[in-house]
Amino acid sequence: MGKIVVLFSTKGGVGKTLISANLCFSLAKQGKKTLLVDGDLGVVGNMGWMLNMTPTKSIADAMYVLKKSKSLNLDDFIIKKFENVHFIPAILRPQQSPHFDPMLVKDVFSGMQDKYDFVVIDGGKAFSESLIRFFDIANLLLLIITPDILTVYQTKWALDTLQSLHFPLKMVKLILNRSASLASISWQEIRLVFPSDVVARIPSEGKVAMYAVNKRTSIIDEFPSSKIAGTLDKLAEDLINKEDLYIEHADLENFKMDIKAKDKLWEKMGLVEMLETKGLVTEEEDRDEMIILKQRVHQKLIESLNLKRLGLETFSKADKIQELRNRAEKLIADFLSEEAHSLLGSIEIREKLSKEILDEALGLGPLEDLIRDPDITDIMVNNKNEIYVEKKGKLSLTSKRFISNDQVKTVIDRIIAPIGRRIDESSPYVDARLPDGSRVNAIIPPLSLTGPTITIRKFRKERFTVEELIQYSSLSKEMGDFLKAAVLSRKNMIVSGGTGSGKTTVLNVLSSFIPDNERIITLEDAAELKLSQNHWVRLESRPPNIEGKGAITIRDLFRNTLRMRPDRIIVGECRGMESLDMLQAMNTGHDGSLTTIHANSTHDVLVRLDSLILMSGVELPLRSIREMVASAIDLIVHTARLSDGSRKVVQITEVAGLKGESQIELKDIFSFKQEGIDEDGNVLGKYTPAGYIPSFFEDMKIRGIPLTEDIFKPKPSK
């Protein structure tokens, strides 16, 4: 069985890469087949350049293949330029770093110990997640140090950190580089300072090392008689012959605490979502201890980064945020290494704690994990202690917590800063959006009596297609075909429904049917629509500034839109005076327009439009309003969220004109008929055509849209 050896350091410039590469050639010189891994994600390409190799594939590429196919032949990614020294880098360029998944390290290297006598990994100098995952698969850790006081301090910190991560000191050995440098600390002093053995003392031969590097070859091949080569040959011989240097993986696991037990402890502390727990945590003592620890480290981080003095504009720039996160990660690792706390017994807890502190200091705190969960559609923060989510149509209380109400307010400020909005006592509520398009509403005291409140409506990164809605039983194929024909034939449509019923999703699907050669202009309070067409202009309203001036409403945007030569106008939601403008535009040649409106039924759509128009201040008799509505709107598509959490298009109705003096006639074309509920609470029912053929069906045929009358005919019951 081969051995996996990881070389790492606590700072750059100590010769780690040079030693790693040449150690492999010393092992090969003694007949051992060796795989050299450039695992340093912080410095890209040095190893390959040093050995005159130009790799075209990396471990990150292998991870991509593994994710896709669940199987991997690592030989396809390895350079075999030398007979007994093969090579693979972790990444080829810095941009690949996000695609290196530390959780797949073990899977990628599975079986390598059967193919190679030694796998030598240059692990880098930062205690990153990738380095720790390399440690997890290692039999031996070689820490490269130099004889100076700074290295002594950093090495102490590194050994303490390794112990706190439950890596036994018996698997850590020291390599002292430049051991004979003038004015350096003697190796005897270093041996007394550290509990780990010094297994090699590499002398200073700057000319030899520099010549080999510049010639892009190994010291072992170019200068076999040098002191450096002799020392590395002796180290390679020890690695081959001294089994007591190594620790086996099974033994390593004995040093680590039971992960399942720790996961339960972590849940106990209320720091991750307890998926199977319906009530609040009961082990308050452990939870409070961890919260106190988080607050202490969090406060140190704020003081070290001087976060309170940073302007909110810092959090509106991605590069500034990333720079801050990089600094913060290192500081948190330092602070945690100083904490001798009984609850920090495993790497899993330390990683989760570090991540949560980082999220709270620079991100959205406990909301980060919820936002990343693709199954969660709504996040509702009632106060610092109550965070609810809607998942697969069901509401549940999570175990997530904010440290304080001030932190909730800070998160709100970070959300609204990039889009230039504000929230304070003079303007205590705001609508905004996240970078991924999720819609955010926030409201703070004095309007909210429970503390700062946040409501987030998440949207998929990819738009739903009509085929997916059919697959999810949100509508029938016949309904989908009809709606596509209605959009292509430029019918004016309103999507109605209650809160969270799927109006925006349906509006996105309808907009996908618009031909690519048409100019589309969308108007929204908070941009949510996702269109795939190229000729798309997005407009967003603007709230008043701190002086109460400068507001741009949807109505203002709408009037300007009419001067922008639109083929289609899409209003995210009609909820004010813009409703009158929308109807007038539909009546004056801007057909094919789309919008949404809050209403509980198709009949309520008409009542709500009456109210919105009357509130606009225009004095019109009710009959005139009804005539305008009847002539402007062709279809109402009504959505609903049912008792089992599913969202469906429950009605497609034609606005068929006036009946009598002022009554608008509605004709159902399709509807969903609920027939009951099964034993699991799922709604049972079916989509049925009403048998009514819309009045504009002939217009569809004239336009060459392939649609048959059969889809409107009720199917005989079986």
XYZ file of C-alpha atoms in Angstrom:
718
model
C 0.000 0.000 0.000
C 1.454 3.363 -1.043
C 1.880 6.358 1.243
C 0.390 9.835 0.913
C 2.703 12.597 2.139
C 1.567 16.242 2.342
C 4.150 19.051 2.518
C 2.930 22.439 3.730
C 4.192 25.602 5.381
C 2.876 28.553 7.376
C 4.302 31.229 5.072
C 5.597 31.637 1.554
C 9.213 31.641 0.444
C 10.409 28.725 2.610
C 11.242 26.435 -0.350
C 8.220 24.156 -0.043
C 7.674 23.729 -3.788
C 11.356 23.086 -4.480
C 11.561 20.488 -1.700
C 8.323 18.751 -2.756
C 9.444 18.374 -6.360
C 12.950 17.208 -5.597
C 11.800 14.790 -2.903
C 9.783 13.025 -5.614
C 12.893 12.682 -7.785
C 14.831 11.294 -4.822
C 12.115 8.668 -4.271
C 12.134 7.859 -8.005
C 15.931 7.575 -7.925
C 15.490 4.781 -5.379
C 13.031 2.941 -7.622
C 9.758 4.215 -6.209
C 6.867 5.218 -8.482
C 5.689 8.637 -7.317
C 2.812 10.989 -8.085
C 3.626 14.676 -7.521
C 0.576 16.864 -6.819
C 0.678 20.658 -6.950
C -2.104 21.260 -4.434
C -1.321 24.916 -3.714
C -4.406 26.860 -4.869
C -2.825 30.135 -3.794
C 0.158 30.024 -6.178
C -0.699 28.585 -9.595
C 1.742 27.084 -12.088
C 5.050 27.296 -10.187
C 5.531 23.537 -9.922
C 4.842 22.886 -13.599
C 7.154 25.700 -14.672
C 9.909 24.505 -12.340
C 9.901 21.015 -13.888
C 9.387 22.223 -17.483
C 5.917 20.685 -17.738
C 2.834 22.275 -19.270
C -0.263 20.469 -17.955
C -3.534 20.753 -19.872
C -5.747 19.084 -17.267
C -6.097 19.447 -13.511
C -7.736 17.939 -10.441
C -10.506 20.545 -10.815
C -11.185 19.119 -14.299
C -11.238 15.615 -12.839
C -13.729 16.758 -10.195
C -15.984 18.130 -12.922
C -15.929 14.757 -14.690
C -16.574 12.949 -11.409
C -19.627 15.101 -10.674
C -21.034 14.442 -14.118
C -20.362 10.722 -14.541
C -19.824 9.502 -10.951
C -16.755 7.586 -12.204
C -13.209 8.715 -12.916
C -9.963 7.480 -14.424
C -7.374 9.844 -12.940
C -4.713 8.518 -15.341
C -6.371 10.588 -18.075
C -5.422 13.787 -16.230
C -1.845 12.947 -15.161
C 1.358 14.047 -16.965
C 3.826 11.166 -17.363
C 6.854 13.017 -18.732
C 9.256 11.229 -16.375
C 9.452 7.474 -15.922
C 8.823 7.267 -12.174
C 7.603 10.795 -11.436
C 4.106 11.650 -12.648
C 2.452 15.030 -12.116
C -0.968 16.672 -11.746
C -1.865 20.223 -10.600
C -4.923 21.105 -8.513
C -5.870 23.929 -10.884
C -4.457 25.364 -14.117
C -5.360 29.015 -13.524
C -6.758 31.100 -10.658
C -10.211 31.221 -12.261
C -10.501 27.449 -11.703
C -10.186 27.788 -7.941
C -13.970 27.984 -7.261
C -14.400 24.721 -9.210
C -11.997 22.826 -6.924
C -14.359 21.023 -4.543
C -12.496 19.989 -1.361
C -15.234 17.496 -0.527
C -14.223 15.431 -3.596
C -10.517 15.153 -2.705
C -10.959 11.736 -1.145
C -12.945 10.439 -4.137
C -10.421 11.746 -6.669
C -7.459 10.117 -4.923
C -9.270 6.869 -4.199
C -7.102 4.015 -5.435
C -3.933 6.088 -5.973
C -2.150 4.236 -3.156
C -2.551 1.032 -5.166
C -0.945 2.597 -8.265
C 1.888 4.589 -6.671
C 4.428 3.905 -3.948
C 4.197 7.543 -2.900
C 1.758 10.381 -3.526
C 3.539 13.637 -2.610
C 1.242 16.677 -2.289
C 2.469 20.265 -2.147
C -0.433 21.527 -0.052
C 0.217 25.274 0.136
C 0.582 27.612 3.098
C -2.985 28.541 4.095
C -5.162 26.452 6.391
C -7.856 26.288 3.755
C -10.533 23.634 3.421
C -8.630 22.079 0.506
C -5.444 21.711 2.592
C -7.380 20.123 5.453
C -8.969 17.642 3.022
C -5.465 16.732 1.832
C -4.562 16.166 5.501
C -7.551 13.835 5.834
C -6.145 11.403 3.236
C -2.490 11.699 4.332
C -0.297 9.226 6.182
C 2.345 11.852 7.001
C 2.440 15.659 7.215
C 5.766 17.399 6.566
C 5.817 21.002 7.796
C 8.551 23.064 6.089
C 10.120 25.648 8.427
C 13.059 28.030 8.348
C 15.241 28.982 11.336
C 13.821 32.434 12.157
C 11.728 33.758 15.017
C 8.657 34.490 12.847
C 8.585 30.898 11.631
C 8.895 29.657 15.216
C 5.804 31.637 16.184
C 3.825 30.552 13.129
C 4.849 26.911 13.560
C 3.560 26.911 17.124
C 0.268 28.279 15.838
C 0.152 25.640 13.066
C 0.748 22.758 15.479
C -1.890 24.091 17.866
C -4.335 24.382 14.988
C -3.637 20.828 13.824
C -4.245 19.531 17.333
C -7.478 21.486 17.606
C -8.544 19.904 14.309
C -7.789 16.496 15.838
C -4.735 15.614 13.770
C -2.297 13.857 16.124
C 1.154 15.399 16.443
C 2.729 11.994 15.777
C 1.776 12.349 12.100
C 3.479 15.777 11.826
C 7.237 15.985 11.155
C 9.365 19.063 10.526
C 11.772 19.782 7.664
C 14.200 22.581 8.510
C 15.257 24.377 5.331
C 18.298 26.686 5.121
C 19.460 25.151 8.356
C 22.971 26.598 8.203
C 21.987 30.197 7.450
C 24.002 32.868 9.241
C 22.278 34.464 12.249
C 19.640 31.727 12.239
C 18.223 29.837 15.196
C 20.017 26.534 15.671
C 18.219 23.320 14.888
C 18.896 22.135 18.459
C 16.899 25.096 19.789
C 14.092 24.358 17.343
C 14.063 20.720 18.401
C 13.593 21.808 22.009
C 10.805 24.284 21.164
C 8.555 21.937 19.180
C 7.055 18.570 20.141
C 7.426 17.238 16.567
C 10.628 15.654 15.255
C 12.899 17.338 12.720
C 13.314 14.616 10.066
C 15.551 16.584 7.686
C 17.876 19.614 7.860
C 18.410 20.982 4.378
C 21.495 23.197 4.084
C 21.674 26.539 2.282
C 22.940 26.151 -1.268
C 21.427 29.138 -3.001
C 23.447 28.881 -6.210
C 22.572 25.210 -6.695
C 18.866 25.782 -6.058
C 18.684 28.884 -8.258
C 20.534 27.234 -11.145
C 18.211 24.198 -11.094
C 15.114 26.397 -10.962
C 16.276 28.610 -13.833
C 17.223 25.586 -15.923
C 13.810 24.042 -15.101
C 15.210 20.751 -13.905
C 15.602 18.881 -10.615
C 18.515 19.312 -8.238
C 18.614 15.513 -7.890
C 19.340 15.071 -11.620
C 21.449 18.181 -12.214
C 23.494 18.260 -8.976
C 23.392 14.730 -7.527
C 26.477 15.407 -5.373
C 25.166 18.575 -3.772
C 24.364 18.776 -0.068
C 20.689 19.414 -0.845
C 20.486 16.285 -3.006
C 22.255 14.220 -0.338
C 19.836 15.407 2.369
C 16.765 14.701 0.249
C 18.107 11.276 -0.742
C 18.497 10.462 2.964
C 14.950 11.719 3.671
C 13.610 9.609 0.792
C 15.422 6.574 2.194
C 13.819 7.175 5.598
C 10.389 7.564 4.019
C 10.854 4.226 2.267
C 12.206 2.255 5.219
C 10.759 3.770 8.409
C 7.167 2.615 8.783
C 6.879 4.295 12.190
C 6.853 7.677 10.447
C 3.346 7.070 9.191
C -0.118 6.851 10.604
C -2.758 4.776 8.831
C -6.127 6.253 7.947
C -7.964 3.881 10.276
C -5.791 5.082 13.151
C -6.365 8.693 12.168
C -10.112 8.218 12.466
C -9.623 7.054 16.042
C -8.307 10.504 16.879
C -11.384 12.185 15.524
C -14.583 12.429 17.496
C -17.656 10.634 16.300
C -19.036 12.840 13.518
C -22.634 11.789 13.995
C -22.497 12.649 17.671
C -20.956 16.013 16.850
C -23.581 16.740 14.247
C -26.208 16.150 16.900
C -24.334 18.454 19.256
C -24.178 21.088 16.535
C -27.917 20.786 16.030
C -28.317 20.999 19.776
C -26.611 24.359 19.699
C -29.130 25.624 17.184
C -26.538 26.670 14.606
C -27.755 24.639 11.647
C -31.228 23.865 10.427
C -32.704 20.800 12.125
C -34.613 19.280 9.260
C -36.386 16.709 11.359
C -37.001 18.816 14.477
C -40.327 20.571 14.625
C -39.906 22.434 17.896
C -37.320 24.723 19.441
C -34.075 23.367 20.853
C -34.165 22.381 24.493
C -30.443 22.131 25.339
C -30.156 25.875 25.958
C -26.913 25.664 27.948
C -24.773 24.276 25.107
C -26.467 26.520 22.588
C -25.889 29.628 24.699
C -22.219 28.724 25.187
C -21.687 28.492 21.450
C -23.563 31.740 20.822
C -21.355 33.486 23.388
C -18.286 32.048 21.657
C -19.582 33.210 18.265
C -20.240 36.685 19.628
C -16.732 36.892 21.089
C -14.993 35.865 17.861
C -17.404 37.978 15.826
C -16.540 41.059 17.894
C -12.799 40.432 17.476
C -13.283 40.183 13.723
C -15.269 43.429 13.556
C -12.557 45.245 15.508
C -9.711 43.765 13.463
C -11.312 44.592 10.102
C -12.672 47.906 11.417
C -16.024 46.934 9.867
C -18.012 49.604 11.642
C -16.105 52.304 9.786
C -16.514 50.715 6.381
C -19.147 52.418 4.264
C -22.039 50.417 2.855
C -20.636 51.094 -0.616
C -17.942 48.533 0.213
C -20.633 45.844 0.286
C -21.918 46.861 -3.133
C -18.660 45.939 -4.869
C -17.948 42.256 -5.465
C -14.162 42.661 -5.548
C -14.124 44.544 -2.241
C -16.324 41.915 -0.598
C -14.058 39.092 -1.804
C -10.980 40.896 -0.538
C -12.612 41.338 2.857
C -13.678 37.683 2.978
C -10.138 36.499 2.258
C -8.761 38.607 5.106
C -11.575 37.587 7.423
C -11.080 33.838 6.820
C -7.468 34.048 8.008
C -8.369 36.133 11.047
C -11.165 33.777 12.101
C -8.786 30.798 11.886
C -6.365 32.684 14.143
C -9.059 33.637 16.647
C -10.462 30.099 16.846
C -6.987 28.665 17.383
C -6.738 30.904 20.462
C -10.007 29.528 21.863
C -9.479 26.511 24.133
C -13.165 25.656 24.150
C -14.565 22.183 24.758
C -17.159 22.665 22.026
C -14.466 23.087 19.354
C -13.473 19.444 19.329
C -13.899 18.549 15.665
C -13.060 19.958 12.286
C -16.730 19.894 11.306
C -17.757 22.207 14.144
C -14.837 24.568 13.544
C -15.620 24.769 9.829
C -19.303 25.480 10.441
C -18.558 28.006 13.160
C -16.002 29.784 10.964
C -18.451 29.897 8.062
C -21.269 31.287 10.206
C -19.084 34.000 11.719
C -17.912 34.954 8.225
C -21.492 35.039 6.939
C -22.599 37.177 9.864
C -19.732 39.634 9.530
C -19.702 40.042 5.750
C -22.732 38.238 4.317
C -26.365 37.701 5.182
C -25.677 35.720 8.334
C -27.914 32.703 8.957
C -29.805 33.440 5.714
C -26.854 32.405 3.523
C -27.544 28.648 3.739
C -31.275 29.173 3.271
C -30.732 31.260 0.141
C -28.479 28.560 -1.319
C -31.050 25.797 -0.677
C -32.834 25.298 -4.032
C -35.879 23.706 -2.366
C -36.691 26.793 -0.296
C -38.974 29.295 -2.028
C -39.652 31.801 0.776
C -37.639 32.988 3.770
C -39.413 34.915 6.531
C -37.491 36.595 9.349
C -39.950 37.644 12.063
C -37.219 38.735 14.481
C -33.709 37.675 15.490
C -34.958 34.402 16.982
C -37.611 33.364 14.441
C -36.733 32.438 10.869
C -39.379 30.528 8.911
C -39.069 29.002 5.455
C -41.452 27.623 2.900
C -40.130 24.383 1.467
C -42.114 22.375 -1.057
C -45.199 24.377 -0.189
C -44.958 23.871 3.585
C -44.037 26.436 6.251
C -41.611 25.444 8.992
C -39.570 27.119 11.717
C -35.810 26.686 11.313
C -33.178 26.537 14.025
C -31.341 29.478 12.460
C -30.814 32.540 14.663
C -29.407 36.027 14.348
C -27.092 37.234 17.092
C -29.176 40.369 17.637
C -31.797 42.623 16.066
C -28.964 44.981 15.150
C -27.507 42.213 12.997
C -30.875 41.807 11.234
C -30.830 45.555 10.501
C -27.238 45.289 9.237
C -28.245 42.503 6.851
C -31.100 44.656 5.525
C -28.668 47.516 4.910
C -26.335 45.190 2.991
C -29.174 43.964 0.806
C -30.375 47.422 -0.184
C -26.981 49.175 -0.451
C -26.080 47.882 -3.965
C -29.352 49.167 -5.449
C -29.210 52.592 -3.820
C -32.191 52.255 -1.491
C -32.492 53.159 2.168
C -34.397 52.202 5.296
C -34.675 54.264 8.476
C -37.302 55.697 10.811
C -38.435 58.186 8.175
C -38.769 55.404 5.576
C -39.204 52.218 7.636
C -39.963 49.756 4.848
C -38.360 48.942 1.512
C -38.601 46.619 -1.480
C -35.340 45.356 -2.940
C -33.771 42.363 -4.615
C -30.758 40.119 -4.162
C -28.105 39.666 -6.879
C -29.758 36.369 -7.896
C -33.063 38.195 -8.534
C -34.818 37.138 -5.323
C -37.379 39.684 -4.136
C -36.896 41.221 -0.701
C -39.241 43.206 1.533
C -37.975 44.627 4.801
C -39.769 46.575 7.528
C -38.297 47.887 10.765
C -39.536 49.462 14.016
C -41.561 51.473 14.799
C -43.816 49.855 12.183
C -42.698 46.335 13.105
C -43.282 45.714 16.791
C -41.326 42.430 16.873
C -38.079 43.862 15.507
C -36.620 44.190 11.991
C -38.463 41.861 9.616
C -37.294 40.434 6.283
C -39.324 38.518 3.710
C -37.492 36.981 0.756
C -39.205 35.426 -2.251
C -36.645 33.302 -4.070
C -36.691 32.609 -7.773
C -34.973 29.881 -9.697
C -31.778 30.844 -11.495
C -33.209 29.232 -14.603
C -36.623 30.209 -15.905
C -39.364 27.626 -15.750
C -40.416 26.387 -19.159
C -43.977 25.554 -20.085
C -42.897 21.907 -20.387
C -41.763 21.953 -16.758
C -45.045 23.467 -15.599
C -46.874 20.705 -17.447
C -44.574 18.121 -15.865
C -45.303 19.560 -12.387
C -49.059 19.484 -13.172
C -49.303 23.263 -12.881
C -51.307 23.281 -16.111
C -52.249 20.880 -18.911
C -50.603 20.569 -22.310
C -53.723 21.927 -23.981
C -53.613 24.985 -21.736
C -49.930 25.498 -22.518
C -50.572 25.276 -26.276
C -53.452 27.747 -26.016
C -51.464 30.270 -23.972
C -48.597 30.125 -26.465
C -51.055 30.756 -29.318
C -52.591 33.666 -27.390
C -49.189 35.335 -26.901
C -48.221 34.819 -30.555
C -51.543 36.327 -31.664
C -50.804 39.389 -29.461
C -53.640 39.067 -26.971
C -53.535 41.337 -23.910
C -53.344 39.186 -20.791
C -53.494 39.601 -17.032
C -52.096 36.948 -14.710
C -53.998 37.066 -11.428
C -53.733 35.242 -8.119
C -52.970 35.563 -4.444
C -49.588 36.088 -2.799
C -47.188 33.262 -3.601
C -49.513 31.651 -6.130
C -46.963 31.682 -8.969
C -48.001 34.791 -10.917
C -44.439 35.858 -11.752
C -43.508 32.321 -12.797
C -46.451 32.183 -15.208
C -45.644 35.680 -16.497
C -42.085 34.551 -17.235
C -43.388 31.531 -19.125
C -45.812 33.667 -21.152
C -43.021 36.101 -22.001
C -40.903 33.234 -23.324
C -43.391 32.812 -26.181
C -42.744 36.337 -27.510
C -40.814 36.174 -30.819
C -37.145 37.208 -30.740
C -37.628 39.919 -33.352
C -39.884 42.041 -31.121
C -38.764 44.863 -28.820
C -39.811 44.137 -25.223
C -39.834 46.670 -22.385
C -40.460 45.521 -18.818
C -41.417 47.787 -15.904
C -41.013 46.608 -12.297
C -40.671 47.905 -8.757
C -38.069 45.220 -8.013
C -36.678 43.431 -11.056
C -37.826 39.795 -11.027
C -38.626 38.945 -14.627
C -36.207 36.763 -16.564
C -36.517 36.920 -20.318
C -34.365 35.110 -22.837
C -34.956 37.462 -25.769
C -32.085 39.690 -26.900
C -34.123 42.851 -27.570
C -35.202 43.434 -23.989
C -35.104 46.754 -22.100
C -35.510 46.535 -18.315
C -36.844 49.513 -16.369
C -37.133 49.719 -12.590
C -38.879 52.309 -10.453
C -36.999 54.368 -7.879
C -38.106 55.327 -4.345
C -37.663 58.861 -2.977
C -34.305 59.914 -1.549
C -33.654 60.860 2.056
C -35.257 64.252 1.409
C -38.384 62.625 0.016
C -37.621 63.664 -3.542
C -36.565 61.994 -6.750
C -39.106 59.154 -6.787
C -39.813 57.571 -10.171
C -43.020 55.515 -10.153
C -44.172 52.745 -12.463
C -46.638 55.261 -13.893
C -43.784 57.642 -14.748
C -41.889 54.803 -16.406
C -44.969 53.711 -18.302
C -45.503 57.103 -19.849
C -41.864 57.211 -20.917
C -42.117 53.672 -22.299
C -44.717 54.772 -24.823
C -42.000 56.966 -26.399
C -39.562 54.050 -26.660
C -41.228 52.252 -29.580
C -42.169 49.068 -27.701
C -43.592 46.018 -29.455
C -44.555 44.533 -26.109
C -44.979 46.140 -22.703
C -44.763 43.917 -19.622
C -45.587 45.393 -16.218
C -44.421 43.216 -13.342
C -47.487 44.087 -11.284
C -50.338 46.574 -11.587
C -51.105 47.877 -8.123
C -51.580 51.605 -8.510
C -52.405 54.444 -10.832
C -50.414 52.848 -13.658
C -53.375 50.495 -14.200
C -55.230 53.232 -16.104
C -52.203 53.924 -18.292
C -51.822 50.221 -18.971
C -55.430 49.877 -20.124
C -55.184 52.976 -22.292
C -52.035 51.635 -23.955
C -53.727 48.282 -24.605
C -56.571 50.185 -26.239
C -54.320 52.311 -28.444
C -52.306 49.804 -30.422
C -49.948 48.271 -27.827
C -51.512 44.846 -28.018
C -49.790 41.768 -26.708
C -49.107 43.431 -23.342
C -48.797 41.393 -20.159
C -49.080 42.157 -16.456
C -50.025 40.619 -13.088
C -52.494 41.682 -10.424
C -53.388 40.481 -6.932
C -56.871 38.984 -6.903
C -58.649 35.954 -5.464
C -60.666 35.121 -8.587
C -61.174 36.220 -12.180
C -64.227 38.228 -11.112
C -62.154 39.948 -8.419
C -59.724 41.065 -11.138
C -62.440 43.306 -12.581
C -63.383 44.700 -9.159
C -59.743 45.430 -8.363
C -59.195 47.190 -11.686
C -62.245 49.358 -10.979
C -60.777 50.313 -7.610
C -57.276 51.040 -8.953
C -58.606 53.259 -11.738
C -60.918 55.175 -9.410
C -58.021 55.676 -6.957
C -55.959 57.235 -9.752
C -58.043 60.375 -9.364
C -59.676 60.208 -12.808
C -63.391 60.899 -12.572
C -64.960 58.377 -14.933
C -68.382 56.734 -14.724
C -68.262 53.020 -13.914
C -69.624 52.130 -17.365
C -66.736 53.919 -19.084
C -64.249 52.070 -16.902
C -65.893 48.725 -17.671
C -65.900 49.510 -21.397
C -62.207 50.316 -21.245
C -61.442 47.068 -19.367
C -63.592 44.947 -21.682
C -61.985 46.301 -24.834
C -58.404 46.266 -23.487
C -58.099 42.827 -21.876
C -58.494 39.604 -23.809
C -57.564 36.922 -21.263
C -57.233 36.450 -17.521
C -54.951 33.617 -16.377
C -55.730 32.886 -12.728
C -53.250 31.084 -10.467
C -53.674 29.652 -6.979
C -51.682 27.918 -4.278
C -53.658 24.908 -3.102
C -53.839 23.331 0.337
C -50.992 20.890 -0.378
C -48.648 23.740 -1.328
C -48.844 23.095 -5.074
C -49.307 26.022 -7.442
C -51.600 25.689 -10.439
C -53.201 27.690 -13.209
C -56.774 27.110 -12.084
C -58.592 29.198 -14.714
C -58.055 30.665 -18.151
C -60.907 33.045 -18.891
C -61.792 35.285 -21.838
C -63.034 38.803 -21.177
C -65.918 38.546 -23.654
C -67.191 42.138 -23.606
C -69.975 44.044 -21.882
C -73.255 42.415 -20.974
C -76.044 44.888 -20.369
C -75.183 48.362 -19.114
C -71.959 47.770 -17.203
C -71.450 44.072 -16.484
C -68.380 42.467 -18.042
C -69.006 38.975 -19.326
C -66.389 36.342 -18.500
C -66.153 33.033 -20.353
C -64.086 30.220 -18.874
C -61.960 28.381 -21.449
C -60.064 26.004 -19.149
C -60.282 25.309 -15.430
C -58.935 22.991 -12.760
C -61.567 20.906 -10.979
C -60.531 19.722 -7.537
C -61.936 16.277 -6.751
C -60.587 15.627 -3.280
C -57.442 14.995 -1.239
C -55.484 11.750 -0.957
C -54.233 10.186 2.281
C -50.980 12.191 2.078
C -52.843 15.487 1.816
C -52.151 15.951 -1.907
C -54.867 17.660 -3.917
C -56.611 15.441 -6.466
C -58.215 16.889 -9.576
C -57.978 17.419 -13.317
C -57.826 20.136 -15.937
C -60.902 20.367 -18.121
C -61.859 22.550 -21.097
C -65.174 24.316 -20.641
C -66.322 23.682 -24.208
C -66.192 27.397 -25.038
C -64.279 28.414 -28.167
C -62.730 31.881 -27.653
C -64.003 34.653 -29.887
C -60.530 35.314 -31.273
C -59.946 31.721 -32.385
C -60.467 32.680 -36.051
C -57.876 35.432 -35.647
C -55.383 32.799 -34.474
C -56.079 30.690 -37.553
C -55.654 33.697 -39.847
C -52.240 34.355 -38.297
C -51.235 30.790 -39.181
C -51.014 29.550 -35.589
C -51.556 25.778 -35.543
C -54.330 25.204 -33.020
C -57.362 22.944 -33.388
C -60.827 23.318 -31.919
C -60.481 19.892 -30.314
C -58.514 21.271 -27.359
C -61.589 23.267 -26.273
C -63.897 20.253 -26.247
C -64.461 18.407 -22.967
C -63.162 14.873 -23.072
C -65.720 12.150 -22.357
C -65.403 10.783 -18.838
C -64.151 7.219 -18.595
